[in-house]
Amino acid sequence: MSATPTRRPSPPPPLAFPLPAPGSPPAPVAGAPRPLGPDERALRRERIVDVLWALQEERGWIDDEAVARAASECGLTEEEVDEIATFYNLLLRRPAGRVRLYVCDSISCHLRGGDELMARLAETLGIAPGEVTADGQIDLLPTVCLGHCEKAPCVLAGETVHGPCGTGRAEVETLIRKVLDGRGPAQGQG
Amino acid sequence: MPEILFDGRRVAVEPGTNLVEAGLAAGVPVPIYCYQRDLGPAGACRVCAVSVTMQGKSRLVMACMTQAADGMEVTTLDPRSREFRRWVSEWLMMNHPHDCPVCDEGGECQLQDLTIATGHGIRRIQRPKRTFRNQYLGEFIQHEMNRCITCYRCSRFYQEYAGGRDFGVTGSRDRVYFGRFADGPLESPFSGNLVELCPTGVFTDKLFRYRSRVWDLEISHSICPHCSVGCNVRPGARHRELQRVRVSENRAVNGVFLCDRGQFGHGYVEEPRRPREPRVAGRAATWDEALAVAAGDLVAVAREHGPGSVALVASSRATLETHAALAALATGPLAGARLARFDDPARARRALAALAVLARAGCPPLEQREIGACDALLVAGTSLVDEAPLAALAALQVARRGGALFVLGAGERYLADAAKAVLPTHPSRLAATLGALAARVGGEARAPEPREPAGEAEVLAGLARALREARRPGLLFGSDLLDGPAFAAAASLARALAGAGATPRLGFLFPGPNGFGAAALAAADAASGSSPAGALEDLLAGHLRGALLVECDLERAGTRALSALRELDCLVVLDYLAGPLVDAAHVVLPARTTYESSGTYVNREGRAQAFTGALVPGEPVRALLHDGSFPRHPLPAPPRGNSWPAWRALEELRAWAVGGPAARERPEILGALAASHPFWSGIETLTPGSPGAVLDPARLAVAVPDLAAFAEPAAGLALFARDRTLGSEPLSRRAEPMRRMAGPPLALLSPDDATALGVAGRVELRADGQAVALAARALAGVPRGVVIVPRDLEWPEPLPQGAAVEARALAEEGAAPGPDGPQRAATGADP
Amino acid sequence: MEEVLLKAKGRDGGPALLEDYRAAGGYAALAHVLRERAPQDLVEIVKQSGLRGRGGAGFPSGLKWSFMGAPEGKDGGARYLVCNADEMEPGTYKDRVLIERNPHLLIEGMAIAAYAMEMTEGYVFIRREYFEPSRILERALGEARAAGLLGPRLAGSGFSFDIHLHRSAGRYICGEETALLSGLEGRRAIPRAKPPYPAAHGLWGRPTTVHNVETLACVPGIAAHGAAWFKGLAANPEGAGTKLYAGSGAVERPHCLERPIGTPLGELLEEMGGVRGGRKLLAVMPGGASTNFLTAEHLDAPMDFDPLVRHGSRLGTGTFIVLSEDDCPVRAMVNLQRFFARESCGFCTPCREGLPYGVYLLQRLERGEGTREEIDRLENLYLNIGPNSFCAHATGAAEPVGGLLRHFRGILEEHVKERGCPFAARRELAHA
């Protein structure tokens, strides 16, 4: 076999302990100049959030299979992926509704009726914040400040921020219709 | 050196010392959870808050994150830091389950101690506690996440220090979870350290679960007998059971870490078939009867056939005391009996070869504590994690600290990811490769040989440069995969480096916990001419008439050798392990395990370390229970507990066979050894738990043993056997649940060979008319033309290292197990 | 006044495209600098300009740049400029507005800063929720690359530099520079211990400087017109430059606008139509959720770094949150502290466990279940959390609690005495 400095080739899962990730680049040849930036492995890892997001867009949420795919995509173990997947607010590790409706509950929205908006949405949809409607259409997700405070109270659905949202019954019903009809590229397939 | 005032005590510390360490130097233990010396400061738990006054300004700092500076006044006693530490305890106890009565950590729980010490008593927050689901983490570790105080010690050790990638941190805020992606055995062979590192009871020893309160344990200073590293351990015993083994901090050797083999491989002590009573001709006997018969028979054989027809054999598992007592037996009517210090002739020769190189190289020994401090380290001729796990953990630190780690190996897995380069090297080519490296170190750049794989020259050039330019270069060689020329080449490499002004630290692995000691004794035997070499070979070939086997593992010696032993006129076995020899022996003398006796081992560095026993052996109390309760009145003597340490039994045997008083204390027997040669001086004064003494092989005359070169077979594959991390050496092989966790043996092939042979799941290996079938796996790092099997693989007749075998792919039966070593996914028993 | 940061205008309210930006004089500074200035001179100019970080901490930018001068970091390897566009401080949206309107200003600022600090690559770390700003920035980056303003040999000079977009997935802690670097590397965004500082050991262990969007956007102006010009833009003598201010909460017309730094709070509030519905002002958090309350007596305070510190608060991001007389500050504080507890990364104990403890106490007080002892305990709790956590997250959380206790202790006590919220009735009226 070739005696170039070896990493391992792609080992079949399950990985028994620290086997290098499939397809990781060969170890730098000894004596070559010290790498002065990230190696290919580091650059693959940098993509993990993008990869997870893409998988979530495709499947609606990050299921275990998505974790496994992200792992092989980025040269990580499933545990290493899960460390990231469970860290970010926008990534879901539980089944999601078709439309993820992120409702800001931070201070600027709070001061302009954010609590009332959330209460009205929950009432109209018949679910509690954090739940998915029975028909799987809407996932009501309290979230932190969306950075659109001039539109408070506001919500994010797909890639669109809606606001300022009225908290009246009719206004909220309109909002729900609007986000259900939204056909932004970010909508889940359900 | 900065001088500081710490709680009123003046202390000077090295520049860069943090305030936790400075506190210890001043005799003030600053509270800590997340800080651990080897892992370094983390700053997560905040319990080490102290007040620092400097130039009239006072502020609260974290001791672990703050370096001592000249003129600092540090106090742990002021109201501000006390108030803050009390808050830290209150925060940490908000969600802790307060389940101390059923927690195995109770009694040695840092959280318990510091919660009390910081003055937190009442939980002032009335709300439901956070709860987590626990995971199945294998047979060694029990998971109880609700107890977690989120100090990050476990994940920092597991991922950063030990390179594990299957365990980590998920979640965030006050729902941080330490575990695996899914239930399943932890894959790192160092997982047991989580038990010791966790400041509370999240990770506890499953083998010890609900067995004792820790304050009831009898504990001693002992040495791990599972390999030649010589880690210090604290066996804990109760009710005549060895209930657990924990690491014992010894900065001179293993520091504070231990491998899973050492921590969880102790089940052999309570193996049900263990010989616990003397037996004569298959029947229980008293010691006096058994000693009388054994002495009488051995002397009778010596009288009838000459003392040279009697072999006295011990192994690298036996203590120095035992070896000394064995040699002392060869007097009077047994004078001239043939001594063997190893139970495997080939390994004996390799151990002697290693000792010969160490004796002549003029290099300081590569001590365990020095491995991680090397800035360039070559590991060659071993899969280090399989043969000496803790040495591999130390070697990984070289890479972690930015040093250059190189591996010339066959099937190295653990270090591959961190190493600068891994060069899979056929054991038959290791000598040539080391030779080429030595030449490069000396400044020669040889033209590549015709058989030299492409790219090798480049790696060797980098390696030579790294070693030559290193401030602290190190060379660490295995043993089982080295042939005669490779030992010679190792010596030339060390010399070449010394010649280039970069004298390396030099180390070899030895078989067993006392391989170095046994080799030194064998060298002395050979030098004094007291016993001609070849005793074991003659014995196994059926040329002798009587034998005394002390702690020997000959069950893999093959059917021919076993029948030769069975046909002896007299076979006396002194051991604590069951096996075919015990069944065949005319006289069985039960011995004590390491954890039940005092003794001395010499580890692979040449460090002699004394140990003491934690328990008196005997039938465990639990085996005597009838109604489920413990006996109210202690029995006068432990039932089936009448064993001695092997050396003591040998002394009694000498009194019967040769006459004269038997030595009853270790110093008596070691004193004689110490007086025999300056190499051993001081050996009788070592105390358990101390750094011991490093013996200098340069003081010994070591003859270079006759050791042939491995030949690359013309056809088929070259077979090499080596240990695997768990369950292949004689002790952990007999231990549950180690056997289950280790799984069945596995053959490792190079990816090229595996493809060429079409091996997917199982393989049949054939040689000399015998065949074995076992699971197989392709592994990068295994050189082409080689098949590696674990040493515990059973062949009808053993094959020498490098023997030619034919490999044939077998149809896959079910899923193949994971790669060799800690095959934690295994469910099946040994075939 | 003349706008600097929002000077270039796009068409139909859209972003300023390359041609719009050029029409407003854009990229002249970069061309000038690449031709005329040595990197070290630029560091000096920025130092003299008095530019301070616009992300919240107000660290002198020139000083930060000078940290990159260490010779051991100049070994021919990668050196990074990272733009922090995470902007997750509640009430803060000025960086978004800047990117949406004038993306090339950021690109030019980054290129000049990278030239000055001899960097090889740039990253913009942007929060995922900024979908539109990300698209705008991607497009602008494409325009700049096509025009040779990014990439190899910028604008015909010997300097090469490119910018990548890293889109995060929402986590406040990513605004902390070392956590941001960990997040960018694809690791858990947990703050790292300092030292080593990013200038020595940053992204992938390489020399790195992290700057806020607005800070970098100030750079082209300074490079083109000099330090004295920049200082002269300020409304108060100790300040430098203009500032993007934005209002939210109980203001009539919440929006983002550019004014000389040091413009008094009252003036800015006035420009946004005053307190919503003509109500009386209760309090203002001048620079986001982690800044201490100001009250009506501070309306003359110049919105600049040092003056606000003198008033016991901080400029922070300069995006202020307004509470009216109808808003219960205790209820607002429950909201704020729930945010901080939820966004804790979970690394250090005071933040991870202490902040939920604070939420627990505040909720009890807000519901009228609290006691006087709990008010004292709340104070003692945050006094212990604030200065003793690993990074600035919990410190920031403790700031407004300090303000609550200082300015509104009476309201807290009223909650205890009345066993309920004295604002509840008014709130019901308002939302009836």
Short mmCIF file of N, CA, C and O in Angstrom, two decimals, chain C residues 60-108:
data_model
loop_
_atom_site.label_atom_id
_atom_site.label_comp_id
_atom_site.label_asym_id
_atom_site.label_seq_id
_atom_site.Cartn_x
_atom_site.Cartn_y
_atom_site.Cartn_z
N PRO C 60 -11.56 51.49 22.00
CA PRO C 60 -10.91 52.32 20.97
C PRO C 60 -10.40 51.47 19.80
O PRO C 60 -9.58 50.57 19.99
N SER C 61 -10.91 51.75 18.61
CA SER C 61 -10.63 50.89 17.47
C SER C 61 -9.16 50.92 17.06
O SER C 61 -8.58 49.90 16.71
N GLY C 62 -8.56 52.11 17.09
CA GLY C 62 -7.16 52.22 16.67
C GLY C 62 -6.26 51.37 17.55
O GLY C 62 -5.32 50.72 17.06
N LEU C 63 -6.57 51.35 18.83
CA LEU C 63 -5.79 50.53 19.75
C LEU C 63 -5.93 49.05 19.39
O LEU C 63 -4.94 48.31 19.35
N LYS C 64 -7.15 48.67 19.06
CA LYS C 64 -7.40 47.29 18.65
C LYS C 64 -6.57 46.95 17.41
O LYS C 64 -5.99 45.88 17.32
N TRP C 65 -6.54 47.89 16.48
CA TRP C 65 -5.77 47.65 15.25
C TRP C 65 -4.29 47.48 15.56
O TRP C 65 -3.61 46.69 14.94
N SER C 66 -3.84 48.26 16.52
CA SER C 66 -2.40 48.22 16.80
C SER C 66 -1.98 46.87 17.40
O SER C 66 -0.84 46.47 17.30
N PHE C 67 -2.96 46.15 18.01
CA PHE C 67 -2.63 44.82 18.55
C PHE C 67 -2.23 43.84 17.45
O PHE C 67 -1.60 42.83 17.71
N MET C 68 -2.66 44.15 16.23
CA MET C 68 -2.36 43.24 15.13
C MET C 68 -0.93 43.46 14.61
O MET C 68 -0.50 42.81 13.67
N GLY C 69 -0.23 44.38 15.21
CA GLY C 69 1.10 44.70 14.71
C GLY C 69 2.19 43.76 15.18
O GLY C 69 3.32 43.85 14.72
N ALA C 70 1.85 42.85 16.11
CA ALA C 70 2.89 41.98 16.67
C ALA C 70 3.59 41.19 15.57
O ALA C 70 2.93 40.58 14.74
N PRO C 71 4.92 41.25 15.55
CA PRO C 71 5.65 40.62 14.45
C PRO C 71 5.45 39.10 14.39
O PRO C 71 5.46 38.52 13.31
N GLU C 72 5.21 38.44 15.56
CA GLU C 72 5.10 36.97 15.51
C GLU C 72 3.85 36.52 14.75
O GLU C 72 3.78 35.40 14.27
N GLY C 73 2.85 37.43 14.64
CA GLY C 73 1.66 37.08 13.88
C GLY C 73 1.85 37.26 12.37
O GLY C 73 1.01 36.89 11.59
N LYS C 74 2.96 37.87 11.98
CA LYS C 74 3.17 38.13 10.55
C LYS C 74 4.15 37.10 10.00
O LYS C 74 5.31 37.40 9.72
N ASP C 75 3.67 35.87 9.91
CA ASP C 75 4.53 34.77 9.50
C ASP C 75 4.16 34.27 8.11
O ASP C 75 4.50 33.18 7.72
N GLY C 76 3.39 35.08 7.40
CA GLY C 76 3.00 34.66 6.06
C GLY C 76 1.72 33.84 6.04
O GLY C 76 1.26 33.45 4.98
N GLY C 77 1.17 33.57 7.21
CA GLY C 77 -0.06 32.77 7.26
C GLY C 77 -1.30 33.64 7.26
O GLY C 77 -1.23 34.86 7.12
N ALA C 78 -2.44 32.97 7.44
CA ALA C 78 -3.72 33.67 7.37
C ALA C 78 -3.88 34.65 8.54
O ALA C 78 -3.43 34.40 9.66
N ARG C 79 -4.50 35.80 8.25
CA ARG C 79 -4.87 36.79 9.27
C ARG C 79 -6.29 37.23 8.93
O ARG C 79 -6.60 37.50 7.78
N TYR C 80 -7.13 37.30 9.95
CA TYR C 80 -8.55 37.47 9.67
C TYR C 80 -9.14 38.77 10.21
O TYR C 80 -8.82 39.20 11.32
N LEU C 81 -10.02 39.32 9.38
CA LEU C 81 -10.89 40.39 9.83
C LEU C 81 -12.30 39.81 9.89
O LEU C 81 -12.78 39.26 8.90
N VAL C 82 -12.91 39.86 11.06
CA VAL C 82 -14.25 39.31 11.20
C VAL C 82 -15.20 40.44 11.55
O VAL C 82 -14.96 41.22 12.48
N CYS C 83 -16.25 40.54 10.75
CA CYS C 83 -17.27 41.55 11.01
C CYS C 83 -18.40 40.91 11.78
O CYS C 83 -18.99 39.91 11.36
N ASN C 84 -18.71 41.49 12.92
CA ASN C 84 -19.78 40.98 13.76
C ASN C 84 -21.10 41.61 13.34
O ASN C 84 -21.38 42.76 13.66
N ALA C 85 -21.88 40.83 12.59
CA ALA C 85 -23.21 41.29 12.20
C ALA C 85 -24.26 40.40 12.83
O ALA C 85 -25.30 40.11 12.25
N ASP C 86 -23.96 39.93 14.04
CA ASP C 86 -24.89 39.02 14.71
C ASP C 86 -26.08 39.79 15.28
O ASP C 86 -27.19 39.30 15.30
N GLU C 87 -25.80 40.99 15.74
CA GLU C 87 -26.83 41.93 16.20
C GLU C 87 -28.05 41.27 16.86
O GLU C 87 -29.15 41.28 16.32
N MET C 88 -27.81 40.66 18.01
CA MET C 88 -28.92 40.00 18.70
C MET C 88 -29.30 40.67 20.01
O MET C 88 -30.13 40.16 20.75
N GLU C 89 -28.70 41.81 20.28
CA GLU C 89 -29.08 42.56 21.47
C GLU C 89 -30.53 43.03 21.29
O GLU C 89 -30.85 43.70 20.31
N PRO C 90 -31.42 42.67 22.20
CA PRO C 90 -32.82 43.09 22.04
C PRO C 90 -32.92 44.60 21.87
O PRO C 90 -32.25 45.36 22.56
N GLY C 91 -33.75 45.00 20.94
CA GLY C 91 -33.95 46.42 20.69
C GLY C 91 -32.96 46.99 19.68
O GLY C 91 -32.98 48.17 19.40
N THR C 92 -32.09 46.15 19.13
CA THR C 92 -31.02 46.65 18.27
C THR C 92 -31.21 46.19 16.83
O THR C 92 -31.39 45.00 16.58
N TYR C 93 -31.20 47.15 15.89
CA TYR C 93 -31.38 46.79 14.48
C TYR C 93 -30.64 47.72 13.55
O TYR C 93 -30.88 47.76 12.36
N LYS C 94 -29.71 48.49 14.11
CA LYS C 94 -29.03 49.50 13.30
C LYS C 94 -28.08 48.88 12.28
O LYS C 94 -27.95 49.40 11.17
N ASP C 95 -27.43 47.78 12.61
CA ASP C 95 -26.51 47.16 11.64
C ASP C 95 -27.29 46.61 10.46
O ASP C 95 -26.82 46.63 9.33
N ARG C 96 -28.48 46.09 10.78
CA ARG C 96 -29.32 45.58 9.70
C ARG C 96 -29.67 46.72 8.75
O ARG C 96 -29.55 46.58 7.52
N VAL C 97 -30.05 47.85 9.30
CA VAL C 97 -30.42 48.99 8.47
C VAL C 97 -29.23 49.41 7.61
O VAL C 97 -29.36 49.68 6.42
N LEU C 98 -28.05 49.43 8.22
CA LEU C 98 -26.86 49.85 7.48
C LEU C 98 -26.59 48.91 6.31
O LEU C 98 -26.34 49.34 5.18
N ILE C 99 -26.68 47.60 6.57
CA ILE C 99 -26.41 46.64 5.50
C ILE C 99 -27.50 46.73 4.43
O ILE C 99 -27.22 46.69 3.23
N GLU C 100 -28.74 46.89 4.88
CA GLU C 100 -29.84 46.95 3.91
C GLU C 100 -29.72 48.17 3.00
O GLU C 100 -30.10 48.12 1.84
N ARG C 101 -29.18 49.26 3.56
CA ARG C 101 -29.16 50.48 2.76
C ARG C 101 -27.81 50.70 2.06
O ARG C 101 -27.77 51.19 0.95
N ASN C 102 -26.74 50.35 2.74
CA ASN C 102 -25.44 50.77 2.21
C ASN C 102 -24.38 49.67 2.37
O ASN C 102 -23.38 49.86 3.05
N PRO C 103 -24.60 48.52 1.74
CA PRO C 103 -23.71 47.38 1.99
C PRO C 103 -22.27 47.63 1.55
O PRO C 103 -21.35 47.10 2.17
N HIS C 104 -22.09 48.43 0.50
CA HIS C 104 -20.73 48.63 0.01
C HIS C 104 -19.87 49.41 0.99
O HIS C 104 -18.64 49.27 0.98
N LEU C 105 -20.52 50.20 1.83
CA LEU C 105 -19.74 50.95 2.82
C LEU C 105 -19.04 49.97 3.77
O LEU C 105 -17.88 50.14 4.13
N LEU C 106 -19.77 48.92 4.14
CA LEU C 106 -19.17 47.90 5.00
C LEU C 106 -18.03 47.19 4.27
O LEU C 106 -16.95 46.97 4.83
N ILE C 107 -18.27 46.86 3.01
CA ILE C 107 -17.25 46.14 2.25
C ILE C 107 -16.00 47.00 2.12
O ILE C 107 -14.87 46.55 2.36
N GLU C 108 -16.20 48.28 1.79
CA GLU C 108 -15.04 49.16 1.64
C GLU C 108 -14.32 49.31 2.99
O GLU C 108 -13.09 49.27 3.06
#
